[in-house]
CSV table of C-alpha atoms in Angstrom, one decimal:
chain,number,residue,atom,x,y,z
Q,1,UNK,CA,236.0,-2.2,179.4
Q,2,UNK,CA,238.3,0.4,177.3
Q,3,UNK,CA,237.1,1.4,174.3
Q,4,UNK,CA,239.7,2.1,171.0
Q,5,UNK,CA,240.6,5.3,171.5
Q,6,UNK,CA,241.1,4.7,175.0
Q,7,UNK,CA,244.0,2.2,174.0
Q,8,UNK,CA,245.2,4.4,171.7
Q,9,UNK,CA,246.0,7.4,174.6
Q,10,UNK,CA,247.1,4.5,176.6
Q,11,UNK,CA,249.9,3.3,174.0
Q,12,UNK,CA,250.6,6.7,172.4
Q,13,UNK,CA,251.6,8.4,176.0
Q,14,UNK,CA,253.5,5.0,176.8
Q,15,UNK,CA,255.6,5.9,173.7
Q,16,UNK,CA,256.3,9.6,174.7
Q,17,UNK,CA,254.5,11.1,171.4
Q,18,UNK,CA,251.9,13.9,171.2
Q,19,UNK,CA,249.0,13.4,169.5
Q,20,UNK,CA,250.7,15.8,166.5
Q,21,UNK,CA,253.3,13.0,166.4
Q,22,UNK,CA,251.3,10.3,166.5
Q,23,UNK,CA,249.1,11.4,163.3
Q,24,UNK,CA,252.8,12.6,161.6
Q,25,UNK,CA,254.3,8.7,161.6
Q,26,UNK,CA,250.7,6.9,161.1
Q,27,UNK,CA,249.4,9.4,158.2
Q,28,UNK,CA,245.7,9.4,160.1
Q,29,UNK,CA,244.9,13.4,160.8
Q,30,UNK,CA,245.0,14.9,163.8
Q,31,UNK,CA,241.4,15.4,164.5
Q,32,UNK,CA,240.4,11.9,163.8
Q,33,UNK,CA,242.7,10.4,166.7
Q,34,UNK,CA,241.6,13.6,169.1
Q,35,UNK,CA,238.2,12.8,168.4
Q,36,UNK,CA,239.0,8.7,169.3
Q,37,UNK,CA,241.0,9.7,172.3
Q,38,UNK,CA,238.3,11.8,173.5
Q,39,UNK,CA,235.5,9.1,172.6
Q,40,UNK,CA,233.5,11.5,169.7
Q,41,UNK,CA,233.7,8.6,168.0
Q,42,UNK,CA,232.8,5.0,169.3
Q,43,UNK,CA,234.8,3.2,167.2
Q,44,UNK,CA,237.1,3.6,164.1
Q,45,UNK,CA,237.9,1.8,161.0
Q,46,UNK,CA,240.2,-1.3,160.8
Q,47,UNK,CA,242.0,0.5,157.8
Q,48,UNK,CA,242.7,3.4,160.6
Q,49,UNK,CA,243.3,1.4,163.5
Q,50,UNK,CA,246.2,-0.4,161.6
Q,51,UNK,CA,248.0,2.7,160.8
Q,52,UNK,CA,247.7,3.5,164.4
Q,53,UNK,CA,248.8,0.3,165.4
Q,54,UNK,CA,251.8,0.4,163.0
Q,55,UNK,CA,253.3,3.6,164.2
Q,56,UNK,CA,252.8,2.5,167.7
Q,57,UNK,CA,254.6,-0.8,166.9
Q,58,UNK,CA,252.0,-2.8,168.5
Q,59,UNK,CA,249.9,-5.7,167.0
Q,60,UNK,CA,246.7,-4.0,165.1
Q,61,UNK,CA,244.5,-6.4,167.5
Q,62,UNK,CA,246.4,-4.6,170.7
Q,63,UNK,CA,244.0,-1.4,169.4
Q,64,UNK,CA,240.7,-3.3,168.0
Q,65,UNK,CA,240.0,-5.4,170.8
Q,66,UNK,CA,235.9,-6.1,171.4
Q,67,UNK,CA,235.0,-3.9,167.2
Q,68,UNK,CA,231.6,-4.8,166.4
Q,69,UNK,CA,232.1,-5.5,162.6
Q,70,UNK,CA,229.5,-3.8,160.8
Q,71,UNK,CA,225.9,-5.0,160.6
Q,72,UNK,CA,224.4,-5.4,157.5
Q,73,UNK,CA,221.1,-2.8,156.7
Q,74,UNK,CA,217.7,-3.6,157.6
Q,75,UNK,CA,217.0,-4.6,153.3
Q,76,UNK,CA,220.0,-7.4,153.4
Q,77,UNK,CA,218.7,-8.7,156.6
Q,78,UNK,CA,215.1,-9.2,155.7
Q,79,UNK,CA,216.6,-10.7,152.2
Q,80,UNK,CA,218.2,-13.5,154.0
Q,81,UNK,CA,215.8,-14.4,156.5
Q,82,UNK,CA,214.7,-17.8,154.9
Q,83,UNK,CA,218.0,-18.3,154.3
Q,84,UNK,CA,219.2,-17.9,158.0
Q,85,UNK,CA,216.0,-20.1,159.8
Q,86,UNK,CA,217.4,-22.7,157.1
Q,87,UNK,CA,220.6,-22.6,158.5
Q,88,UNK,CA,220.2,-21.9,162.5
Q,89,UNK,CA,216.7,-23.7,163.2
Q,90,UNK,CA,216.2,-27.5,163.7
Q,91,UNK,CA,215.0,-29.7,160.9
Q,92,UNK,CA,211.9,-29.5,159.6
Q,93,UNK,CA,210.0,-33.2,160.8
Q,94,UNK,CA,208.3,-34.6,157.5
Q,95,UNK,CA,204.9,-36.2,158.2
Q,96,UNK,CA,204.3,-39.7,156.8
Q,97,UNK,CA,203.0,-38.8,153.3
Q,98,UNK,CA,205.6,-36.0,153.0
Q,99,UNK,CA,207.3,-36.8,149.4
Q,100,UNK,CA,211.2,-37.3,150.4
Q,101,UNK,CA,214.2,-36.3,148.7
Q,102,UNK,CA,216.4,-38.1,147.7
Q,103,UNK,CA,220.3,-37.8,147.4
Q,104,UNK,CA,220.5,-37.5,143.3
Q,105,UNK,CA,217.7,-35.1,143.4
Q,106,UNK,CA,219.4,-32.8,145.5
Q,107,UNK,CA,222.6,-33.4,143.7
Q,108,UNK,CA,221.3,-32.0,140.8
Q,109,UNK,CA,219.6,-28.9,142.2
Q,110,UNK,CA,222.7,-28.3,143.7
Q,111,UNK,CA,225.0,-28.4,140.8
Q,112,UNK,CA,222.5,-26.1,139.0
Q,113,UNK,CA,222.5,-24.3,141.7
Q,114,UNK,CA,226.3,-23.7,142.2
Q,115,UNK,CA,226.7,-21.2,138.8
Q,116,UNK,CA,224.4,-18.9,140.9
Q,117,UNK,CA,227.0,-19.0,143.7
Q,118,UNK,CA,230.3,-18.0,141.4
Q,119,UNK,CA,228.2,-15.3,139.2
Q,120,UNK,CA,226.9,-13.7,142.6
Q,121,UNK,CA,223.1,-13.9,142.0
Q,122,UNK,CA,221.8,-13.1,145.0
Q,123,UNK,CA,218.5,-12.2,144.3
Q,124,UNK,CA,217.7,-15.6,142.7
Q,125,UNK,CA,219.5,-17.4,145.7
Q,126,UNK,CA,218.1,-16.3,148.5
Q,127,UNK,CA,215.0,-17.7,147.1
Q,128,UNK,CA,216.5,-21.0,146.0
Q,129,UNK,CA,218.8,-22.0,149.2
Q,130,UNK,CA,216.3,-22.3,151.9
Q,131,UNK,CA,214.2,-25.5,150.6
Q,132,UNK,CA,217.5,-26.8,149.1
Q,133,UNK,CA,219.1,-27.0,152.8
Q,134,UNK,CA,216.6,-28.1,154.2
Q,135,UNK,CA,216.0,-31.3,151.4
Q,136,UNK,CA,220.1,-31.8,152.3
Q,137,UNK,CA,219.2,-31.6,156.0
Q,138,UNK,CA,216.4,-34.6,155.3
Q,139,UNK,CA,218.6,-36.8,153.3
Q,140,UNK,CA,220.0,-38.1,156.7
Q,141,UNK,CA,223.9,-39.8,157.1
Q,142,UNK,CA,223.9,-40.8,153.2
Q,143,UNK,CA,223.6,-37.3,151.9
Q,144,UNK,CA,226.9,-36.1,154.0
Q,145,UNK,CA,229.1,-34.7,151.3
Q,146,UNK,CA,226.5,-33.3,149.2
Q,147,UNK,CA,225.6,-31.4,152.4
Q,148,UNK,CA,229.1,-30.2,153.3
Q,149,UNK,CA,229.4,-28.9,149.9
Q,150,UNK,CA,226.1,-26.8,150.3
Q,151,UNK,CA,227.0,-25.6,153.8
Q,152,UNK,CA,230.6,-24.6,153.0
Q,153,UNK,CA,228.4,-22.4,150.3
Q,154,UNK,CA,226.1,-21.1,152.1
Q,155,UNK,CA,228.5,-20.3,154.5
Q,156,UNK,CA,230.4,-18.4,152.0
Q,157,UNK,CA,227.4,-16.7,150.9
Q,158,UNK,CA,226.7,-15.2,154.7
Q,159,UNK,CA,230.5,-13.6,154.7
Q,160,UNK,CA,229.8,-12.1,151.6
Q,161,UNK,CA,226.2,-10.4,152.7
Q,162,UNK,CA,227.6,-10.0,156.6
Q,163,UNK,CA,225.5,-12.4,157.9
Q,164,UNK,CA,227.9,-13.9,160.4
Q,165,UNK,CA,226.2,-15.4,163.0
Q,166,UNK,CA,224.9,-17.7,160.3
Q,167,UNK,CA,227.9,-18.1,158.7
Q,168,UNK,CA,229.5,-19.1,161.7
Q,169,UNK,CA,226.3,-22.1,162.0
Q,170,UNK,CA,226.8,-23.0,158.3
Q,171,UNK,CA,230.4,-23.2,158.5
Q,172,UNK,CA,230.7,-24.9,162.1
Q,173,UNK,CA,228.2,-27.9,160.3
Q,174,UNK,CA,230.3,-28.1,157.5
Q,175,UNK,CA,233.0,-28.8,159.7
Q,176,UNK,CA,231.4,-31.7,161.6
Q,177,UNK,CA,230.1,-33.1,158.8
Q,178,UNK,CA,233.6,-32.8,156.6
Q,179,UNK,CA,235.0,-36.2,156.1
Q,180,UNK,CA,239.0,-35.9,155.7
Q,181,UNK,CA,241.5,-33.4,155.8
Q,182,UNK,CA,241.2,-31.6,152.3
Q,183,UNK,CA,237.5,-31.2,152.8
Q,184,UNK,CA,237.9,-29.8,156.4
Q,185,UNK,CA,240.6,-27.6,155.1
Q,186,UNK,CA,238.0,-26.5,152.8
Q,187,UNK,CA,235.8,-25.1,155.0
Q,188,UNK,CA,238.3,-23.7,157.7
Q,189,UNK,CA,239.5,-21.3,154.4
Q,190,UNK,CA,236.0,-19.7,154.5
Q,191,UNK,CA,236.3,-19.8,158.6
Q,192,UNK,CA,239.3,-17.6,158.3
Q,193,UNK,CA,237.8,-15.1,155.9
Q,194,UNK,CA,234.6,-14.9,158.7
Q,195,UNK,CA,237.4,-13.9,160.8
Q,196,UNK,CA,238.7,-11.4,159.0
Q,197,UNK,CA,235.5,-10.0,158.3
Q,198,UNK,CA,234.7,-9.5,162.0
Q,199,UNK,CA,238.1,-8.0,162.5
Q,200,UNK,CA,239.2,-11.4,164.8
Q,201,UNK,CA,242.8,-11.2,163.6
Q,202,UNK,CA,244.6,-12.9,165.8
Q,203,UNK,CA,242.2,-15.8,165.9
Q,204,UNK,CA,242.2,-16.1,162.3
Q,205,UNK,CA,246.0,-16.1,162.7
Q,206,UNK,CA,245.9,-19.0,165.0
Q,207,UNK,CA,243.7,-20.8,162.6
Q,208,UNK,CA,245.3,-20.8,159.5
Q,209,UNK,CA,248.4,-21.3,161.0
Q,210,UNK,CA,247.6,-24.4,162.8
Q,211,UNK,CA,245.8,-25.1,159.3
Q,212,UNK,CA,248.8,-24.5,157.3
Q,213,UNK,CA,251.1,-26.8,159.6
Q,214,UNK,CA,248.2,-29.6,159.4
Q,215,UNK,CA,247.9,-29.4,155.3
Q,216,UNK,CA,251.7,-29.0,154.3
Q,217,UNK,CA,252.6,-31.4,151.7
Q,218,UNK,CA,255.8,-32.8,150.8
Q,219,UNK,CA,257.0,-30.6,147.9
Q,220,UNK,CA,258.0,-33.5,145.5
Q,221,UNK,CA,255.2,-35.5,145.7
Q,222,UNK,CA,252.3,-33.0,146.5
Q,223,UNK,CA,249.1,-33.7,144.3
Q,224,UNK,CA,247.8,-30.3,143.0
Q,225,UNK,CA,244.4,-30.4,145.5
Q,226,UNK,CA,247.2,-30.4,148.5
Q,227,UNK,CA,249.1,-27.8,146.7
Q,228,UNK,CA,245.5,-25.2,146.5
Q,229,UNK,CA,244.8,-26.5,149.8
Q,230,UNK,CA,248.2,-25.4,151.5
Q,231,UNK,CA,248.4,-22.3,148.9
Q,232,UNK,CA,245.5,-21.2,150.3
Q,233,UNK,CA,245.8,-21.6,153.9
Q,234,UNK,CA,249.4,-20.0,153.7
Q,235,UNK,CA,247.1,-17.0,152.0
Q,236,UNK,CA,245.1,-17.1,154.9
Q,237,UNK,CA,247.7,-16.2,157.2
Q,238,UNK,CA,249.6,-13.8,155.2
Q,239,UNK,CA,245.7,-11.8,155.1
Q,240,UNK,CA,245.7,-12.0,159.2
Q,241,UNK,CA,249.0,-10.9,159.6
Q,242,UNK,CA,249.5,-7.8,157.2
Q,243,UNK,CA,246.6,-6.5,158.4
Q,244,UNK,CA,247.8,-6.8,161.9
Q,245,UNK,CA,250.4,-5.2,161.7
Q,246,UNK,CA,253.2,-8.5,161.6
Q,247,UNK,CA,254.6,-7.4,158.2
Q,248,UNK,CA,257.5,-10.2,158.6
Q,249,UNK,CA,254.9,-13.2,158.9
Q,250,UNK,CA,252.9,-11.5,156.3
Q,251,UNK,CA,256.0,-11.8,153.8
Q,252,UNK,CA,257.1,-15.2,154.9
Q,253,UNK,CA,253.5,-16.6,154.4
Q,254,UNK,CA,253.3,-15.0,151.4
Q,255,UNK,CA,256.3,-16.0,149.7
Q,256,UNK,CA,255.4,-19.8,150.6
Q,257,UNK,CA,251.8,-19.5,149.0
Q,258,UNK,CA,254.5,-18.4,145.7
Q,259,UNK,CA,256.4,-21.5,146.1
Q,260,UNK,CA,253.0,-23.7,146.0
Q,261,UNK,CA,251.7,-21.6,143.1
Q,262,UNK,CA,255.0,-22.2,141.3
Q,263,UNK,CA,254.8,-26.0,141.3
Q,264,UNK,CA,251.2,-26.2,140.3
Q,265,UNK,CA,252.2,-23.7,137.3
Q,266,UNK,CA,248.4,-22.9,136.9
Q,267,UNK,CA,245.2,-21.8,138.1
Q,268,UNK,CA,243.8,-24.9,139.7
Q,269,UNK,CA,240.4,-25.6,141.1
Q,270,UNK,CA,240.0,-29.0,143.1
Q,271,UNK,CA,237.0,-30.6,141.8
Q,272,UNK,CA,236.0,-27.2,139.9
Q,273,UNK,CA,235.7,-25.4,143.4
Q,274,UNK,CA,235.5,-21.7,142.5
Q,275,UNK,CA,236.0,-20.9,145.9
Q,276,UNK,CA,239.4,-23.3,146.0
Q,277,UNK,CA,240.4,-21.7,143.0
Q,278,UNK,CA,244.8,-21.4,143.3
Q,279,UNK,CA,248.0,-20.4,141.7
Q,280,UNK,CA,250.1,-18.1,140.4
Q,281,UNK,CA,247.3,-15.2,139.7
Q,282,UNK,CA,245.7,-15.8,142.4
Q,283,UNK,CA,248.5,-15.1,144.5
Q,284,UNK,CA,249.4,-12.1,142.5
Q,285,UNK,CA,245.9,-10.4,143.4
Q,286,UNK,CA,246.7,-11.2,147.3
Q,287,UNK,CA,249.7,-9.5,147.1
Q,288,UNK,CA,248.1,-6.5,145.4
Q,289,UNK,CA,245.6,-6.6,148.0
Q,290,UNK,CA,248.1,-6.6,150.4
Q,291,UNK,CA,249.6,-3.9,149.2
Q,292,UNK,CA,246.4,-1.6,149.7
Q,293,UNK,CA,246.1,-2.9,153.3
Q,294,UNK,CA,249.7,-1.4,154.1
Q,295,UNK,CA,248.8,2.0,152.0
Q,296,UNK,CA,251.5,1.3,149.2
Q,297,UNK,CA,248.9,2.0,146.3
Q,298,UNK,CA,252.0,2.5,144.3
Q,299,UNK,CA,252.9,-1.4,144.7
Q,300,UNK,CA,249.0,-2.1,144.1
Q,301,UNK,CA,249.2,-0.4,140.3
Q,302,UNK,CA,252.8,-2.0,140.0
Q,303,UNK,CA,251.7,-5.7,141.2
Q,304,UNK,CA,248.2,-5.2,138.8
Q,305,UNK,CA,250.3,-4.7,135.9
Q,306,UNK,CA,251.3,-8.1,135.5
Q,307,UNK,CA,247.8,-9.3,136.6
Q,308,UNK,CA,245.9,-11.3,133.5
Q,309,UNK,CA,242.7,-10.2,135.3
Q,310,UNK,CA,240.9,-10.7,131.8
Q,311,UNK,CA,241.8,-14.9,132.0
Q,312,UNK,CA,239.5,-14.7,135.6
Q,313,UNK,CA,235.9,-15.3,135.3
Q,314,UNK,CA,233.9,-11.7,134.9
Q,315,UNK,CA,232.6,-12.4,138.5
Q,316,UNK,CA,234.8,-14.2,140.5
Q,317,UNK,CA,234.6,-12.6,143.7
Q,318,UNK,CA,238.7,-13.1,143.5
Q,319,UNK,CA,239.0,-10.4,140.6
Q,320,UNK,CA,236.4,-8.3,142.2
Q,321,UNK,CA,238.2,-7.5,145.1
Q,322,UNK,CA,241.6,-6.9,142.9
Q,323,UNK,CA,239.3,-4.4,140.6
Q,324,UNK,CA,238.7,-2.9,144.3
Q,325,UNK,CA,241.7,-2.3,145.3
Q,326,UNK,CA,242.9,-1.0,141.7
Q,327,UNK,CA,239.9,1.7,142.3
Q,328,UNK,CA,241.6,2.6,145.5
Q,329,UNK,CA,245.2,2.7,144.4
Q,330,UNK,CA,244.2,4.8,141.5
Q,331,UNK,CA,241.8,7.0,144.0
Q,332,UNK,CA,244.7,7.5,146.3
Q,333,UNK,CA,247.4,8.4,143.7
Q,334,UNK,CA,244.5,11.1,142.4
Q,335,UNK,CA,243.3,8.9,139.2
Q,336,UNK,CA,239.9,9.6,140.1
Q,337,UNK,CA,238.8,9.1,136.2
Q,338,UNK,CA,240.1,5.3,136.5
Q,339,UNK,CA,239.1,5.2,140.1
Q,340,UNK,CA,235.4,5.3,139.0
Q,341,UNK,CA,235.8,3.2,135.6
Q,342,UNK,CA,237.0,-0.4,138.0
Q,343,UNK,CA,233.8,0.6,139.9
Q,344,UNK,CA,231.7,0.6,136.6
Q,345,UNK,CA,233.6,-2.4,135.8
Q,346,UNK,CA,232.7,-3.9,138.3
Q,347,UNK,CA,229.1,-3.2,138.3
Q,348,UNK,CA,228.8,-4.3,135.3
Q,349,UNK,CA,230.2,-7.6,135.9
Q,350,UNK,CA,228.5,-8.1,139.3
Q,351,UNK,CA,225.7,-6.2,140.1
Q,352,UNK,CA,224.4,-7.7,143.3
Q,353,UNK,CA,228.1,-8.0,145.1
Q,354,UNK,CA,228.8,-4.7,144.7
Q,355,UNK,CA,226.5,-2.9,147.4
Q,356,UNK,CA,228.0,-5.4,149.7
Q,357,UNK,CA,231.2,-3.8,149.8
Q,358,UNK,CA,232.0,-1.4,152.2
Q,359,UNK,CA,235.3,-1.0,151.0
Q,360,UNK,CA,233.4,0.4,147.4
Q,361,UNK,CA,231.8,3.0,149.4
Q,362,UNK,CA,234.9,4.4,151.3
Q,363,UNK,CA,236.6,4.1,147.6
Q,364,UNK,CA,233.6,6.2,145.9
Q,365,UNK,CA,234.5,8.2,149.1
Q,366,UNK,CA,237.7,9.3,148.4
Q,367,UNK,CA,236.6,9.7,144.4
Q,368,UNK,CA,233.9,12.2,145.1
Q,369,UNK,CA,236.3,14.1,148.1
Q,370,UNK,CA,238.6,14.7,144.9
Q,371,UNK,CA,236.0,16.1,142.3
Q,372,UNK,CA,234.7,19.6,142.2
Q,373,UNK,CA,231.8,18.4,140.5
Q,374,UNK,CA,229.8,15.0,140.5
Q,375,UNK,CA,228.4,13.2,137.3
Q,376,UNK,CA,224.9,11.7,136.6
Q,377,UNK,CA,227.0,8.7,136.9
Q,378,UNK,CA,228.4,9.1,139.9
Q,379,UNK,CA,225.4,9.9,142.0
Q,380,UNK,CA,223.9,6.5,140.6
Q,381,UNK,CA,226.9,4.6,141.9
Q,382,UNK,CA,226.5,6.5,145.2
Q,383,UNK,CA,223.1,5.0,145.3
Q,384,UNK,CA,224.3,1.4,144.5
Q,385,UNK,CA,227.0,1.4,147.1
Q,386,UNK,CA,224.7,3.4,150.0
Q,387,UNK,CA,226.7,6.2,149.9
Q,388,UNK,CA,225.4,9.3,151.6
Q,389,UNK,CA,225.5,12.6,149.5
């Protein structure tokens, strides 16, 4: 099986460039694709592998085929473990004098449940999740939407702390379990974002395409939870194809998820779904993140001026990402003063979903690569992040 850098050489010498030519039009150096080529390095960044694939004018997926996404470290995993037998073992059998629960009791712990999930306590839910699944799990065929809702969570959760294979088992219940379109829908959103962590662009591509097509409304009489739901799918797809390199789709996608934003005229979350959350903002903070994925940081700063990021819950993981890509865009541009302040920012705000982010570290990255010196401060936020010194 060929590795990356294999399919790089392959590509490259099919276009008649050098290596020197190669790193001039894609802006990655020299030694990073001889080192690929000449497999120093096993495998290489999406983020590099795009501009690669961009310059070569292939598909980004054409490059990446068969990336292990990154595993999470040995801390995150034995955090989640409960969580994960939860989710991927069978049912726990109650005994006879086992006390049941029932459907409003696990209603309830769910809904006070559900403000750990959008303030990112993570800490707090790895403890509370596993006994609440399984109680969903034992409520049988009349606790059905109450368990969807927790498994589309949970799901959501394992993206976020890279826990995919369980994400994929959460998500894939969810799914059986969804009872009509919108609710499917629901879950297929966080299905595509699995994708996209694991670097399976083209079959999140597929997905929310087929998704799209299967959830467009009819403009004039579209209610606004078919409106998020089509907004977001159309989202979905504009996220798979920017990043593989099919700028065109990207645009096109994107400037329908504007059109569904414009009608609703608001922020809107369906049934005060966090993770639903859509309109014109949130489209303006996938555009900016766009805009970092095709190394315009420019266009990031430009698009975050007109961002009311202060109307956006302190930790909506939405807003976290755009204060990411700020850091970056004002890394890149040599802001490394502002750089660092999103990443306090954000620290402040969200403690625990912070050193989840890989995309921090390789932002702290380029921050400390610019300084002569490093603060008190910084060296901290190396820690937090996992960032070798």
């Amino acid at each position: 099986m060929s590795t990356a850098g294999q399919r790089v050489k392959e590509v490259r010498k099919r276009r008649g460039l050098s290596q020197r030519e190669l790193a001039d039009a894609s802006g990655v150096s020299l030694s990073a694709i001889r080192k690929l080529e000449q497999g120093e390095r096993e495998s290489a960044r999406l983020e590099t592998l795009r501009k690669l694939a961009h310059a070569l004018r292939v598909p980004t997926m054409r490059l990446a085929e068969d990336r292990n996404p990154e595993d999470p470290d040995a801390g995150t995993t034995d955090r989640w473990s409960a969580v994960r037998n939860a989710l991927e073992r069978p049912p726990i059998v109650l005994a006879v004098d086992d006390e049941l629960p029932t459907l409003r009791g696990v209603q309830a712990a769910l809904r006070e449940t559900e403000p750990l999930f959008s303030g990112d306590h993570f800490t707090a839910l790895s403890v509370m999740l596993p006994p609440l699944l399984r109680d969903a799990e034992a409520l049988g065929p009349e606790g059905r939407s109450v368990r969807v809702r927790l498994l589309q969570l949970a799901g959501w959760l394992m993206v976020q702390t890279r826990q995919f294979r369980a994400a994929e088992v959460a998500l894939e219940r969810a799914l059986d379990d969804a009872a009509d379109r919108l609710e499917s829908a629901a879950t297929v959103n966080t299905l595509c974002w699995l994708l996209l962590r694991q670097g399976e662009l083209g079959k999140a591509y597929d997905l929310a395409v087929k998704w799209a097509d299967e959830t467009e409304p009819r403009m004039s009489r579209a209610t606004p939870g078919e409106l998020s739901t089509w907004g977001w799918m159309l989202l979905r797809v504009s996220a798979a194809a920017v990043r593989n390199s099919q700028p065109g789709d990207a645009e096109d996608a994107l400037r329908l998820a504007t059109a569904a934003a414009i009608a609703l005229g608001r922020e809107y979350a369906p049934e005060n779904d966090f993770l639903r959350t859509f309109g014109p903002t949130t489209v303006k903070l996938k555009a900016a993140e766009n805009a970092g994925v095709i190394d315009r940081p420019d266009m990031v700063l430009r698009i975050a001026e007109r961002v009311p990021v202060f109307g956006l819950r302190p930790t909506s993981n939405n807003r976290n990402r755009h204060l990411l890509d700020v850091a970056d865009a004002y890394a890149k541009t040599g802001n490394y003063g502002d750089a660092f302040g999103k990443l306090e920012q954000i620290k402040a705000g969200s403690p625990e979903w912070l050193p989840n982010q890989r995309y921090a570290r390789d932002v702290l990255g380029r921050v400390i690569k610019g300084r002569r010196t490093l603060t008190a401060e910084m060296r901290a936020m190396a820690d937090v992040v996992g960032l070798p010194l």
